[in-house]
């Protein structure tokens, strides 16, 4: 089309060029964030070393006697330091993480210690925790608020959640997206109707033990 004020345009574009341009337009320019997370953690965990060590977090070890026995789920277990400890303490353990190398290392370490964990490779943005299944659900240094209702539903009546992660005070000493950090006194509010057995905030972390009615 030509006309006053218009620049003549050649509309006879080769069909192959049109197809290429259309393909470029339809293809995503970047990986989905969960896929980026998976690749990033796979790289970190693809080492013979245990990057966070093999000892369980202190909060779990200090309060293990407060937890009911039975079946446990370790959410975002990484290389399994807490999942393996729970298995050593007699729990039937499922451990889930987005990274296959991390899960493989966790399962291998459990086997070397003559205990067993059931390792699950899955994206927690998509995974569904089976309802009324676990006596204990453990979450350490991972915050996905959309998962909290599933954690609540995944516990059996009388089951207990043990949870510890960073608060916004972490920003005073390091960089992290605020959405991955708890606001002050937020953690108990995420579990309405649960009996709060223990709660603490200190040194940029919050820890909670709460029981499902």
Short mmCIF file of N, CA, C and O in Angstrom, two decimals, residues 124-125 139 142-152 163 165-168 177-187 189-191:
data_model
loop_
_atom_site.label_atom_id
_atom_site.label_comp_id
_atom_site.label_asym_id
_atom_site.label_seq_id
_atom_site.Cartn_x
_atom_site.Cartn_y
_atom_site.Cartn_z
N UNK A 124 7.78 -28.36 43.35
CA UNK A 124 6.77 -28.12 44.37
C UNK A 124 5.70 -27.14 43.92
O UNK A 124 4.66 -27.02 44.57
N UNK A 125 5.94 -26.44 42.83
CA UNK A 125 4.90 -25.59 42.26
C UNK A 125 3.78 -26.44 41.65
O UNK A 125 2.65 -25.96 41.50
N UNK A 139 9.81 -28.53 57.08
CA UNK A 139 10.20 -27.57 56.04
C UNK A 139 11.30 -26.69 56.62
O UNK A 139 11.10 -26.04 57.65
N UNK A 142 12.91 -22.91 53.18
CA UNK A 142 12.15 -22.89 51.93
C UNK A 142 10.80 -22.25 52.23
O UNK A 142 10.14 -22.64 53.19
N UNK A 143 10.41 -21.28 51.43
CA UNK A 143 9.13 -20.61 51.65
C UNK A 143 8.36 -20.52 50.35
O UNK A 143 8.77 -19.85 49.41
N UNK A 144 7.26 -21.24 50.32
CA UNK A 144 6.31 -21.17 49.21
C UNK A 144 4.93 -21.08 49.85
O UNK A 144 4.32 -22.08 50.22
N UNK A 145 4.44 -19.88 49.97
CA UNK A 145 3.19 -19.67 50.71
C UNK A 145 2.02 -20.44 50.11
O UNK A 145 1.12 -20.88 50.83
N UNK A 146 2.01 -20.60 48.80
CA UNK A 146 0.92 -21.33 48.15
C UNK A 146 0.88 -22.80 48.53
O UNK A 146 -0.13 -23.48 48.33
N UNK A 147 1.97 -23.31 49.10
CA UNK A 147 2.05 -24.72 49.49
C UNK A 147 1.49 -24.96 50.90
O UNK A 147 1.20 -26.10 51.27
N UNK A 148 1.33 -23.90 51.69
CA UNK A 148 0.93 -24.06 53.09
C UNK A 148 -0.40 -24.81 53.24
O UNK A 148 -0.51 -25.72 54.07
N UNK A 149 -1.43 -24.49 52.46
CA UNK A 149 -2.68 -25.26 52.60
C UNK A 149 -2.49 -26.76 52.36
O UNK A 149 -3.13 -27.58 53.04
N UNK A 150 -1.61 -27.11 51.42
CA UNK A 150 -1.35 -28.53 51.18
C UNK A 150 -0.60 -29.17 52.36
O UNK A 150 -0.85 -30.33 52.70
N UNK A 151 0.30 -28.41 52.98
CA UNK A 151 0.99 -28.92 54.16
C UNK A 151 -0.01 -29.19 55.27
O UNK A 151 0.02 -30.24 55.93
N UNK A 152 -0.92 -28.25 55.48
CA UNK A 152 -1.95 -28.43 56.50
C UNK A 152 -2.82 -29.64 56.21
O UNK A 152 -3.11 -30.44 57.10
N UNK A 163 8.85 -26.14 61.19
CA UNK A 163 9.17 -25.22 60.09
C UNK A 163 10.16 -24.18 60.60
O UNK A 163 9.96 -23.57 61.63
N UNK A 165 12.68 -21.00 58.76
CA UNK A 165 13.23 -20.33 57.59
C UNK A 165 13.55 -18.88 57.94
O UNK A 165 13.33 -18.44 59.05
N UNK A 166 14.04 -18.15 56.95
CA UNK A 166 14.50 -16.79 57.20
C UNK A 166 13.35 -15.79 57.27
O UNK A 166 12.32 -15.94 56.60
N UNK A 167 13.57 -14.74 58.05
CA UNK A 167 12.65 -13.61 58.11
C UNK A 167 13.25 -12.42 57.35
O UNK A 167 14.39 -12.48 56.87
N UNK A 168 12.48 -11.35 57.29
CA UNK A 168 12.94 -10.16 56.58
C UNK A 168 14.19 -9.55 57.21
O UNK A 168 14.90 -8.78 56.55
N UNK A 177 15.27 -12.07 47.63
CA UNK A 177 13.97 -11.50 47.30
C UNK A 177 13.08 -11.53 48.54
O UNK A 177 12.98 -12.55 49.21
N UNK A 178 12.43 -10.41 48.82
CA UNK A 178 11.61 -10.31 50.03
C UNK A 178 10.48 -11.35 50.03
O UNK A 178 10.06 -11.82 51.09
N UNK A 179 9.99 -11.71 48.85
CA UNK A 179 8.90 -12.68 48.78
C UNK A 179 9.31 -14.06 49.33
O UNK A 179 8.44 -14.86 49.68
N UNK A 180 10.61 -14.31 49.41
CA UNK A 180 11.10 -15.58 49.95
C UNK A 180 11.37 -15.51 51.44
O UNK A 180 11.90 -16.46 52.02
N UNK A 181 11.02 -14.39 52.06
CA UNK A 181 11.29 -14.18 53.48
C UNK A 181 9.99 -13.95 54.24
O UNK A 181 9.04 -13.36 53.72
N UNK A 182 9.96 -14.43 55.47
CA UNK A 182 8.80 -14.23 56.33
C UNK A 182 8.78 -12.83 56.91
O UNK A 182 9.83 -12.29 57.29
N UNK A 183 7.61 -12.25 57.00
CA UNK A 183 7.43 -11.04 57.77
C UNK A 183 7.45 -11.42 59.26
O UNK A 183 7.30 -12.58 59.62
N UNK A 184 7.62 -10.43 60.12
CA UNK A 184 7.63 -10.72 61.55
C UNK A 184 6.28 -11.30 61.98
O UNK A 184 5.22 -10.79 61.60
N UNK A 185 6.35 -12.38 62.75
CA UNK A 185 5.16 -13.05 63.29
C UNK A 185 4.22 -13.59 62.20
O UNK A 185 3.05 -13.87 62.48
N UNK A 186 4.73 -13.75 61.00
CA UNK A 186 3.89 -14.28 59.92
C UNK A 186 3.69 -15.78 60.03
O UNK A 186 2.60 -16.29 59.74
N UNK A 187 4.72 -16.50 60.42
CA UNK A 187 4.67 -17.97 60.36
C UNK A 187 3.49 -18.56 61.14
O UNK A 187 2.77 -19.42 60.60
N UNK A 189 0.68 -17.26 61.71
CA UNK A 189 -0.56 -16.88 61.02
C UNK A 189 -0.80 -17.72 59.77
O UNK A 189 -1.93 -17.78 59.27
N UNK A 190 0.25 -18.35 59.26
CA UNK A 190 0.09 -19.20 58.07
C UNK A 190 -0.59 -20.53 58.40
O UNK A 190 -0.99 -21.25 57.47
N UNK A 191 -0.73 -20.84 59.69
CA UNK A 191 -1.34 -22.10 60.11
C UNK A 191 -2.53 -21.86 61.03
O UNK A 191 -2.52 -22.24 62.20
#
